[in-house]
PDB file of C-alpha atoms and ligand atoms in Angstrom:
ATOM      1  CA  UNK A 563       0.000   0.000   0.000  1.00 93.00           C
ATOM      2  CA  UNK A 564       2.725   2.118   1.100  1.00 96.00           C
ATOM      3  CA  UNK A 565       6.051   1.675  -0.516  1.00 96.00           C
ATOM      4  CA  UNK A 566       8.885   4.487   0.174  1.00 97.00           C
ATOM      5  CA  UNK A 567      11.767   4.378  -1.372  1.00 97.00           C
ATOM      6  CA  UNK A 568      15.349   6.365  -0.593  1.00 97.00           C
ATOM      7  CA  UNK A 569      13.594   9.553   1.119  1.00 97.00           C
ATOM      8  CA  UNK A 570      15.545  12.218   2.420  1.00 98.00           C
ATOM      9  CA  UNK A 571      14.306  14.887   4.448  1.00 97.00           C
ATOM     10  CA  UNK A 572      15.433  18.551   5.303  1.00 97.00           C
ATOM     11  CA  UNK A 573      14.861  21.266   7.754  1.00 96.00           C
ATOM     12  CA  UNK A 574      16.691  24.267   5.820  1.00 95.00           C
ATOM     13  CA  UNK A 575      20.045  23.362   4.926  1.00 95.00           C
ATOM     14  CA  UNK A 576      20.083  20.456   7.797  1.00 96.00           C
ATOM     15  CA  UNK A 577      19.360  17.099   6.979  1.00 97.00           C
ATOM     16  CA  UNK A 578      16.931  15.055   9.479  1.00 97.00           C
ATOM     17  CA  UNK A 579      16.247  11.502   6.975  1.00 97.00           C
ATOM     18  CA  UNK A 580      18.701   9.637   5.412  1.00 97.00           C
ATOM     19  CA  UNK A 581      17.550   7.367   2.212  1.00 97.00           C
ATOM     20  CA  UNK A 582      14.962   5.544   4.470  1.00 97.00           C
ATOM     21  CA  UNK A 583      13.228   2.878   2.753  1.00 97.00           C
ATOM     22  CA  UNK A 584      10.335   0.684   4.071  1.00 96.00           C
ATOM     23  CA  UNK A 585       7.135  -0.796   3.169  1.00 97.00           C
ATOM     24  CA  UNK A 586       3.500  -0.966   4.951  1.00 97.00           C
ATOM     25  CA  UNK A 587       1.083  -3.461   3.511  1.00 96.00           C
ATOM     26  CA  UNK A 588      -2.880  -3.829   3.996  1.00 95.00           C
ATOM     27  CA  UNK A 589      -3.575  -5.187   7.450  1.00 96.00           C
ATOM     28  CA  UNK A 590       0.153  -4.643   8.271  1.00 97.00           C
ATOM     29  CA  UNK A 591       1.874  -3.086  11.496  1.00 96.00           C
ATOM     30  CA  UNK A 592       5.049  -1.913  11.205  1.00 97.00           C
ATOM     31  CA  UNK A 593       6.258   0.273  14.144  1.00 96.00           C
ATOM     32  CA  UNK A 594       9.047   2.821  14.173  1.00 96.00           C
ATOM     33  CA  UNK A 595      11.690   2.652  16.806  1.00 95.00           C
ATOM     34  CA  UNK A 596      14.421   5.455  17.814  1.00 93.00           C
ATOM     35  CA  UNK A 597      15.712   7.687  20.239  1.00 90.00           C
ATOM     36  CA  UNK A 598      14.461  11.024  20.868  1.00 90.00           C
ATOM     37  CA  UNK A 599      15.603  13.164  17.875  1.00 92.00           C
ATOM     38  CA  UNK A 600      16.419  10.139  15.796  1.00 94.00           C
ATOM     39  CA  UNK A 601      13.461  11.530  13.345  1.00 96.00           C
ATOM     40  CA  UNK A 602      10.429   9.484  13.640  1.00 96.00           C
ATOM     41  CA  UNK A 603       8.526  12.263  13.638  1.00 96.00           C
ATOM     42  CA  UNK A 604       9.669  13.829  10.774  1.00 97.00           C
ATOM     43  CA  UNK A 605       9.633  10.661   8.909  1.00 97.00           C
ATOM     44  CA  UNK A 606       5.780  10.911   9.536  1.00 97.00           C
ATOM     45  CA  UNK A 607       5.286  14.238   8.800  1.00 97.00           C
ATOM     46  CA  UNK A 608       7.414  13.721   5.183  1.00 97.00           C
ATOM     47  CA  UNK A 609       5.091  11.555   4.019  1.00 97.00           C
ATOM     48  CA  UNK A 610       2.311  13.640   4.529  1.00 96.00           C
ATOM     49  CA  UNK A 611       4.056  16.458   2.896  1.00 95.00           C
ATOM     50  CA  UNK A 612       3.922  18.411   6.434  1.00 94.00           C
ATOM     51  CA  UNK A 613       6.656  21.071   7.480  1.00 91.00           C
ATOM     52  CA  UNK A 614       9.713  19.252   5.961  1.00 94.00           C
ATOM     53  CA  UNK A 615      10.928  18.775   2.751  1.00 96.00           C
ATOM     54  CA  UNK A 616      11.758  16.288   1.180  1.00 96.00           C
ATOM     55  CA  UNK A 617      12.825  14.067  -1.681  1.00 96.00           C
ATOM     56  CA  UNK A 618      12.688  10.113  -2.723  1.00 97.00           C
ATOM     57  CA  UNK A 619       9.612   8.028  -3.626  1.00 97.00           C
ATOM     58  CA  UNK A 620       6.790   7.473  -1.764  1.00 97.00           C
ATOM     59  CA  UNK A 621       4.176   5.055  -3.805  1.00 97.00           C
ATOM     60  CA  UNK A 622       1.042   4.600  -2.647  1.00 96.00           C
ATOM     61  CA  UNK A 623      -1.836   2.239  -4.108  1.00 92.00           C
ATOM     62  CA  UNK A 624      -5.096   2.737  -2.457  1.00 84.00           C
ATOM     63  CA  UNK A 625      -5.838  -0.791  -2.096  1.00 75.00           C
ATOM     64  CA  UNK A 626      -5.303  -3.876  -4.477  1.00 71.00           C
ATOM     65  CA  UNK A 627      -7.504  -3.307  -7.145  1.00 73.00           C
ATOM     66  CA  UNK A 628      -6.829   0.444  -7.556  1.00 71.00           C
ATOM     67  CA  UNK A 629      -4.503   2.024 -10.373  1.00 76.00           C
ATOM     68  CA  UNK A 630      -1.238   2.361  -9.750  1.00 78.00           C
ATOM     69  CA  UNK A 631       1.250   2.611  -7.302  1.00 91.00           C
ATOM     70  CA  UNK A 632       1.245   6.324  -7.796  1.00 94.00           C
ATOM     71  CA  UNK A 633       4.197   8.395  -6.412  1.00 96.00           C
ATOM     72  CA  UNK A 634       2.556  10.888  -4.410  1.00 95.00           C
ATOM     73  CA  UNK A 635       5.922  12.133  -3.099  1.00 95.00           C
ATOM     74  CA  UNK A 636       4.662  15.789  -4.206  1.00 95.00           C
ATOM     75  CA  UNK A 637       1.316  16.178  -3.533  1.00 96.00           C
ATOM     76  CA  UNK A 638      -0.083  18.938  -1.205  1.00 95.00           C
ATOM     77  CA  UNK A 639      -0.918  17.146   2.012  1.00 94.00           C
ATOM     78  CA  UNK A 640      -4.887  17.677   1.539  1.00 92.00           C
ATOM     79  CA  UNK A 641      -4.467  15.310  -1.450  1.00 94.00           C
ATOM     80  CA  UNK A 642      -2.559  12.855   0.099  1.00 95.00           C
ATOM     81  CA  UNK A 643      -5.135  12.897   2.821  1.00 92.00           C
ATOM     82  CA  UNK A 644      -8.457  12.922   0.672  1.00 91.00           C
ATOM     83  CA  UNK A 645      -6.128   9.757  -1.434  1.00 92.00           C
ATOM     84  CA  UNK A 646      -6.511   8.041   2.093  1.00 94.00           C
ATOM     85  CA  UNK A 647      -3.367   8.779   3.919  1.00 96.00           C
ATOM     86  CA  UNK A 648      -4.596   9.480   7.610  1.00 95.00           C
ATOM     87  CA  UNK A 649      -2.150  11.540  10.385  1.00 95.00           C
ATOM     88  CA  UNK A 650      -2.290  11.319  14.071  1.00 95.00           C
ATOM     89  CA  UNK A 651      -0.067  13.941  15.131  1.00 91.00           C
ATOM     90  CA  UNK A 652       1.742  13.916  18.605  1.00 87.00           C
ATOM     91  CA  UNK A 653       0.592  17.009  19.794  1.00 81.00           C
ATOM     92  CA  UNK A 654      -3.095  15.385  18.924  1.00 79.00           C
ATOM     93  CA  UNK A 655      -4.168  19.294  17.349  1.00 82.00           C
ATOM     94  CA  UNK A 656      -7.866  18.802  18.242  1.00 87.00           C
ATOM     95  CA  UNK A 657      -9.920  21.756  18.373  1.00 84.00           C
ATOM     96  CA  UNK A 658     -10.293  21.799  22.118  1.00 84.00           C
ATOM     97  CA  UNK A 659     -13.366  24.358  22.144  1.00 87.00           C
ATOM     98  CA  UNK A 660     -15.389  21.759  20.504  1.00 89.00           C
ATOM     99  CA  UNK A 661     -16.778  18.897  22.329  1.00 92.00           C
ATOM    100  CA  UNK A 662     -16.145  15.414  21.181  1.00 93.00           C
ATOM    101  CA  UNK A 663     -19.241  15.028  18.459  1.00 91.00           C
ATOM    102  CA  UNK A 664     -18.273  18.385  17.007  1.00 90.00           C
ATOM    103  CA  UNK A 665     -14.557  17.721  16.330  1.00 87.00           C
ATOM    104  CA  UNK A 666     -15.830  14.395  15.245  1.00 91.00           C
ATOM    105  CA  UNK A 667     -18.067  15.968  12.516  1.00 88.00           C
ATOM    106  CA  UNK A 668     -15.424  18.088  12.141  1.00 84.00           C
ATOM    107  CA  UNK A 669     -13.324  15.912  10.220  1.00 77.00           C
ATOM    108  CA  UNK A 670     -16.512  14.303   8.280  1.00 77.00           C
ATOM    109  CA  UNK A 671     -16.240  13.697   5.121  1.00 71.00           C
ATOM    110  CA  UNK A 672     -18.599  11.138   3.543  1.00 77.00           C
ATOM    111  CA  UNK A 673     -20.412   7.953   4.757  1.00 85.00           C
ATOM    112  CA  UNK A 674     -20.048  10.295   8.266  1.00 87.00           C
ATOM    113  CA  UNK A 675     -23.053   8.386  10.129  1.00 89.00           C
ATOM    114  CA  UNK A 676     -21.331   5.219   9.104  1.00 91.00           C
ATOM    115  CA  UNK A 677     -17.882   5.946  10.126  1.00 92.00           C
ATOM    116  CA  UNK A 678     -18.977   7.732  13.534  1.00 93.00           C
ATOM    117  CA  UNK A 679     -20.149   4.503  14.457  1.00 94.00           C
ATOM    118  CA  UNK A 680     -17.187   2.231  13.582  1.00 94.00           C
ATOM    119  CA  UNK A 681     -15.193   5.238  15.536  1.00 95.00           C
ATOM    120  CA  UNK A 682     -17.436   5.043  18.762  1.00 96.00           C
ATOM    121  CA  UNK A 683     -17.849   0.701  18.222  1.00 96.00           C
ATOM    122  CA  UNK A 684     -13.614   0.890  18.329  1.00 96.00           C
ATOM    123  CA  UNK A 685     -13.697   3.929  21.380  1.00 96.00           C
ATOM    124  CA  UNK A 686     -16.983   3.092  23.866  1.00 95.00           C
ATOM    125  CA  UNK A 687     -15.065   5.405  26.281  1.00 93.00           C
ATOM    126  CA  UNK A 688     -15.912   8.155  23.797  1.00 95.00           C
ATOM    127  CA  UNK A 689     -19.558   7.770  23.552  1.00 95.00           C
ATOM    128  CA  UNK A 690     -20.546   8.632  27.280  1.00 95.00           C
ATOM    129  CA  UNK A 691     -18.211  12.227  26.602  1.00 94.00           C
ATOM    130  CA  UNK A 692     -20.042  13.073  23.575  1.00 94.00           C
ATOM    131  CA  UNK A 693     -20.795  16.484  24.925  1.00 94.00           C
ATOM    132  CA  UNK A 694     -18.023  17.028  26.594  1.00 94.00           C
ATOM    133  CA  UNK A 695     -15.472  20.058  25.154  1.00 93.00           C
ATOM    134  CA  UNK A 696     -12.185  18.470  24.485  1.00 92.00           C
ATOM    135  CA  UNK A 697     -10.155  20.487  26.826  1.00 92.00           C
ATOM    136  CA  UNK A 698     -11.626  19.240  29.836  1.00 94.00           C
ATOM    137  CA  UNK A 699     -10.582  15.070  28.823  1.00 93.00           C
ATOM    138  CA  UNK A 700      -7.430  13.662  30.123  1.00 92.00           C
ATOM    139  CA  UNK A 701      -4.542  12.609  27.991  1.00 91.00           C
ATOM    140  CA  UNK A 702      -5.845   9.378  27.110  1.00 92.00           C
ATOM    141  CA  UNK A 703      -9.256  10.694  25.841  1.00 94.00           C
ATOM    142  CA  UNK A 704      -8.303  12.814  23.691  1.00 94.00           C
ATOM    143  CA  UNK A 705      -5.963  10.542  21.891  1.00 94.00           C
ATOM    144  CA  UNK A 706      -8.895   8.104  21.354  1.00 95.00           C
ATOM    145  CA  UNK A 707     -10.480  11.792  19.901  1.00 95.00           C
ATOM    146  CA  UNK A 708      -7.636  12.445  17.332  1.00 95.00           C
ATOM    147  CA  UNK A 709      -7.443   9.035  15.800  1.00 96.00           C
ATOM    148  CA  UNK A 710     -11.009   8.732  16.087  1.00 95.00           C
ATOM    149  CA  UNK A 711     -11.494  12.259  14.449  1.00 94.00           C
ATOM    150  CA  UNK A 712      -8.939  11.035  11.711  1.00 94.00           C
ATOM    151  CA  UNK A 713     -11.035   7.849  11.057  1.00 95.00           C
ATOM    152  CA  UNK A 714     -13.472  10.482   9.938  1.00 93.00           C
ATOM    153  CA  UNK A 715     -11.540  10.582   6.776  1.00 91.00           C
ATOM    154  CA  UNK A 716     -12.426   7.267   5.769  1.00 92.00           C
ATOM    155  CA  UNK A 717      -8.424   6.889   6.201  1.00 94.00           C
ATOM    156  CA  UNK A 718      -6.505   3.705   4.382  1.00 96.00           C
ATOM    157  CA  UNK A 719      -3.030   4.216   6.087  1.00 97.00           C
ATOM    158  CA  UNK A 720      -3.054   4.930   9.658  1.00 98.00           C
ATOM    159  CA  UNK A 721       0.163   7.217  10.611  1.00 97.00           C
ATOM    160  CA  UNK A 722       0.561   7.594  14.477  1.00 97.00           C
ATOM    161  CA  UNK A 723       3.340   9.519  16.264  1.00 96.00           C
ATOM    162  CA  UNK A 724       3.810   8.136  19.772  1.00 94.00           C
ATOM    163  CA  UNK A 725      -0.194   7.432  20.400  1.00 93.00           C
ATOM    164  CA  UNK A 726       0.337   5.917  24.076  1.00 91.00           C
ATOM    165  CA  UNK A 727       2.699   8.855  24.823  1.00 89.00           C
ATOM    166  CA  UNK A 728       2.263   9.718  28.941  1.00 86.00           C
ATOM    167  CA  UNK A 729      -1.027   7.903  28.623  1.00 90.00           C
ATOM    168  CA  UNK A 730      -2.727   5.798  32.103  1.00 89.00           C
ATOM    169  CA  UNK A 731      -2.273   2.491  31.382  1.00 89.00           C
ATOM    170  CA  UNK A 732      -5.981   1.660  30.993  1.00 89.00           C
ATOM    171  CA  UNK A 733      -6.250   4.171  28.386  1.00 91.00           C
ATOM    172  CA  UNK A 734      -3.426   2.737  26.375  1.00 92.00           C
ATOM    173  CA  UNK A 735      -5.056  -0.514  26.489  1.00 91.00           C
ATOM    174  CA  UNK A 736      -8.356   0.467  24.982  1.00 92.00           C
ATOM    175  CA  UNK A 737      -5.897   2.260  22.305  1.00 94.00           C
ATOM    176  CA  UNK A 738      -4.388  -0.447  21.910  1.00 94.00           C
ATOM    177  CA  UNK A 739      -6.843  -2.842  21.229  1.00 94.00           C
ATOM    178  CA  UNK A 740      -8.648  -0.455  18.644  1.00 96.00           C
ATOM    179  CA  UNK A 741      -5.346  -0.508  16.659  1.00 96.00           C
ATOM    180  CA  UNK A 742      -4.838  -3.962  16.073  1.00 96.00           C
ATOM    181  CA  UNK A 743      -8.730  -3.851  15.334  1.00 96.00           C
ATOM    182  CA  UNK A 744      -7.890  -1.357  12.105  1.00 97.00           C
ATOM    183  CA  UNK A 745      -5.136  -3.600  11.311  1.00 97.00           C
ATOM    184  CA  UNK A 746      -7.804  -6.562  11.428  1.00 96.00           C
ATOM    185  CA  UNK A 747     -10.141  -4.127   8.970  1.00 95.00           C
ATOM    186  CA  UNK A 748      -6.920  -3.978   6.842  1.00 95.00           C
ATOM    187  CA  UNK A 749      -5.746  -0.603   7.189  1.00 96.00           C
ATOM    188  CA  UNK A 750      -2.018  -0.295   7.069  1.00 97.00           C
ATOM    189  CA  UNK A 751      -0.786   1.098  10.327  1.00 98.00           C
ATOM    190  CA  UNK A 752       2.819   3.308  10.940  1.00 98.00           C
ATOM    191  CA  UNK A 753       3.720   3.781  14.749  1.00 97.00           C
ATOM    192  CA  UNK A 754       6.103   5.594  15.736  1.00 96.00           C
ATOM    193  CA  UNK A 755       6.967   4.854  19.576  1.00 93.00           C
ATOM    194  CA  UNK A 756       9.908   5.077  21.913  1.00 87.00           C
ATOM    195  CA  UNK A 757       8.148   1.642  24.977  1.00 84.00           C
ATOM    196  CA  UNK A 758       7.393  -1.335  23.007  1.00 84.00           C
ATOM    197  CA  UNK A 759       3.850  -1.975  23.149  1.00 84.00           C
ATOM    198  CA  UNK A 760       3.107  -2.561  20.008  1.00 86.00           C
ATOM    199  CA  UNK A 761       6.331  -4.393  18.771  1.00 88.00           C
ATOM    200  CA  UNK A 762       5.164  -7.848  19.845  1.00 88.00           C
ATOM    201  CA  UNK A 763       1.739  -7.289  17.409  1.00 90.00           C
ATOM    202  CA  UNK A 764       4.310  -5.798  14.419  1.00 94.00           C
ATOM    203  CA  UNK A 765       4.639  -7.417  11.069  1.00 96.00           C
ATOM    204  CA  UNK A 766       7.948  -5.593  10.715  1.00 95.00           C
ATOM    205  CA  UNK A 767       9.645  -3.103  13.398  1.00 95.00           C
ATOM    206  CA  UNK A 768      12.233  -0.766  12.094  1.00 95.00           C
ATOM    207  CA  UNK A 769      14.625   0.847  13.984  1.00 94.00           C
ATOM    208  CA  UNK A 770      15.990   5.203  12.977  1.00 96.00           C
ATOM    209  CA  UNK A 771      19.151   6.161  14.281  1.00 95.00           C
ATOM    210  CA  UNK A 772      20.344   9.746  13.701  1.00 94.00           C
ATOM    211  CA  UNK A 773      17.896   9.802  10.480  1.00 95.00           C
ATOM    212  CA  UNK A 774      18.885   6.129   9.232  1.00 96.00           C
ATOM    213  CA  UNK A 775      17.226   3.015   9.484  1.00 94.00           C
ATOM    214  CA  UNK A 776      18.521  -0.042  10.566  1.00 80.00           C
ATOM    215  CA  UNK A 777      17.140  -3.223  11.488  1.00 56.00           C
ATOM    216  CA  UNK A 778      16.332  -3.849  15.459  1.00 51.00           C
TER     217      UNK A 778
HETATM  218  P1  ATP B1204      10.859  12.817  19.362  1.00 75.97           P
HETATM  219  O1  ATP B1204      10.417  11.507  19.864  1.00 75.97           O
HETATM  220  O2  ATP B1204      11.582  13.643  20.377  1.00 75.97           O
HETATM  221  O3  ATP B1204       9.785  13.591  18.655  1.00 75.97           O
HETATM  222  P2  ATP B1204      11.827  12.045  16.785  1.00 75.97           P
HETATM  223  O4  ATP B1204      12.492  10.731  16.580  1.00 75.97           O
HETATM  224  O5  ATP B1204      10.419  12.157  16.375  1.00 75.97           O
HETATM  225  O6  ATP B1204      11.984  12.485  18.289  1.00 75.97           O
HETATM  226  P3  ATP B1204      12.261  14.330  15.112  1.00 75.97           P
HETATM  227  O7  ATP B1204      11.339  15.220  15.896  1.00 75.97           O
HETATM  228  O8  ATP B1204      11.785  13.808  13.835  1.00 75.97           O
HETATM  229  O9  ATP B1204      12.724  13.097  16.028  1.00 75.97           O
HETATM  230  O10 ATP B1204      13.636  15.097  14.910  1.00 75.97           O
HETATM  231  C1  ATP B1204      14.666  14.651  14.035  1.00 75.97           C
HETATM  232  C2  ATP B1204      15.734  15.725  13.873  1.00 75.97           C
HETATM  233  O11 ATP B1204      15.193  16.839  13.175  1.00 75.97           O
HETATM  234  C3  ATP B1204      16.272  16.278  15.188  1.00 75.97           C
HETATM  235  O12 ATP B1204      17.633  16.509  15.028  1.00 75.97           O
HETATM  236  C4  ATP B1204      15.506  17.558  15.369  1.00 75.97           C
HETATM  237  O13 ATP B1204      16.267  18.477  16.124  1.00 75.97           O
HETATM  238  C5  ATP B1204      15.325  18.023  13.950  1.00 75.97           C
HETATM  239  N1  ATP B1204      14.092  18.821  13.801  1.00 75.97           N
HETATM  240  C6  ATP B1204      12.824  18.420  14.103  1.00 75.97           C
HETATM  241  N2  ATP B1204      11.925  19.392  13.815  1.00 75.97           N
HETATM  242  C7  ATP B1204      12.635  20.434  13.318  1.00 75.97           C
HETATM  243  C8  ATP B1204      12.282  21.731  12.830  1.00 75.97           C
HETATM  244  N3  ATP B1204      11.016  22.151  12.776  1.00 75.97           N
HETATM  245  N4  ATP B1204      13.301  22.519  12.402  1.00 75.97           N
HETATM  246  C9  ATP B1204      14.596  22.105  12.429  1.00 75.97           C
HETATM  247  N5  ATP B1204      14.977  20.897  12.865  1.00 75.97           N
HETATM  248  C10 ATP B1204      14.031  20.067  13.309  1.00 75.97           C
END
């Protein structure tokens, strides 16, 4: 679904990615190791065309019967996103005026009714806070708001940047859980995380090191 090939990746005249290379199938895991600084992060926001530029290939096919692969390496990030590429930043960017339904329909794009209810089935905690204005949920809540707000989207590849982050263990759980359940519904799911709760569920784990990966 997801095949990225030799991308580099530059903050002005620095250099943050190194020729990474990797591959995320349909129904696939693959979670992204490294220190802090080692450039998950940016790796994430590169292929959505966020805040960094960047070079190499990054094909994407929609799913199996699609045309293509297409290299979307230098589309506009609303295109990449609207082609099915879905972004859970760290800082979770929700719009915390707006209670939970609201940034919910938000993000709505079509078959809304539909995917609201696959988004509540996968977060129950969310349905009892429907009202409630984002800034007043804890951590954990509101990361079960931003990928739920990004399933919205109708999404094909999940990309997550450290989604159990400072979270009560609980919480990560249910998070957890509703990952692997995408990965059951075939999306193709990027994590990038630093503890190693998802690395025993991972089809592949790859490991960046000063902007390089290696194997772990
Ligand atoms: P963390 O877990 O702390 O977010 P990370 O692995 O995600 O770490 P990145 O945030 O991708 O790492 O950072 C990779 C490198 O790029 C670091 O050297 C960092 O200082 C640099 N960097 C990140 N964002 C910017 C920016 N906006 N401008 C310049 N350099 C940046």
């Amino acid at each position: 679904m997801l095949d990225v090939q030799k991308l580099n990746a530059f903050y002005g005249p620095a250099q943050a990615l190194f020729d990474v290379s990797l591959r995320v199938g349909a129904g696939e895991l693959v979670v992204l190791q490294g220190l802090n600084g080692a450039g998950k992060s940016t790796l994430l926001k590169a292929l959505m065309g966020l805040e960094v530029r960047s070079d190499g290939r990054i094909l994407y096919q929609a799913s199996q019967g699609a045309a293509g692969p297409v290299d979307i390496q230098r589309w506009e990030t609303h295109r990449r996103a609207l082609a099915g590429l879905g972004y859970v930043p760290e800082d979770r960017r929700l719009f915390t005026g707006l209670t939970v339904r609201e940034n919910l329909r938000v993000a709505a794009g079509r078959d809304a009714r539909a995917r609201e209810a696959r988004a509540l089935d996968l977060f129950p905690a969310l349905k009892t806070l429907l009202r409630r204005p984002a800034a007043q949920m804890s951590g954990g809540e509101q990361q079960m708001l931003a990928i739920a707000r990004t399933l919205m989207t109708g999404p094909r590849v999940l990309l997550l940047d450290e989604p159990c982050e400072g979270i009560a263990p609980v919480l990560v759980e249910s998070i957890r859980e509703a990952l692997l359940a995408l990965k059951r519904d075939g999306l193709a799911l990027l994590v990038a995380e630093q503890n190693r709760l998802f690395t025993t569920r991972a089809d592949r784990t790859l490991l960046l090191v000063a902007g390089k990966v290696g194997d772990s």
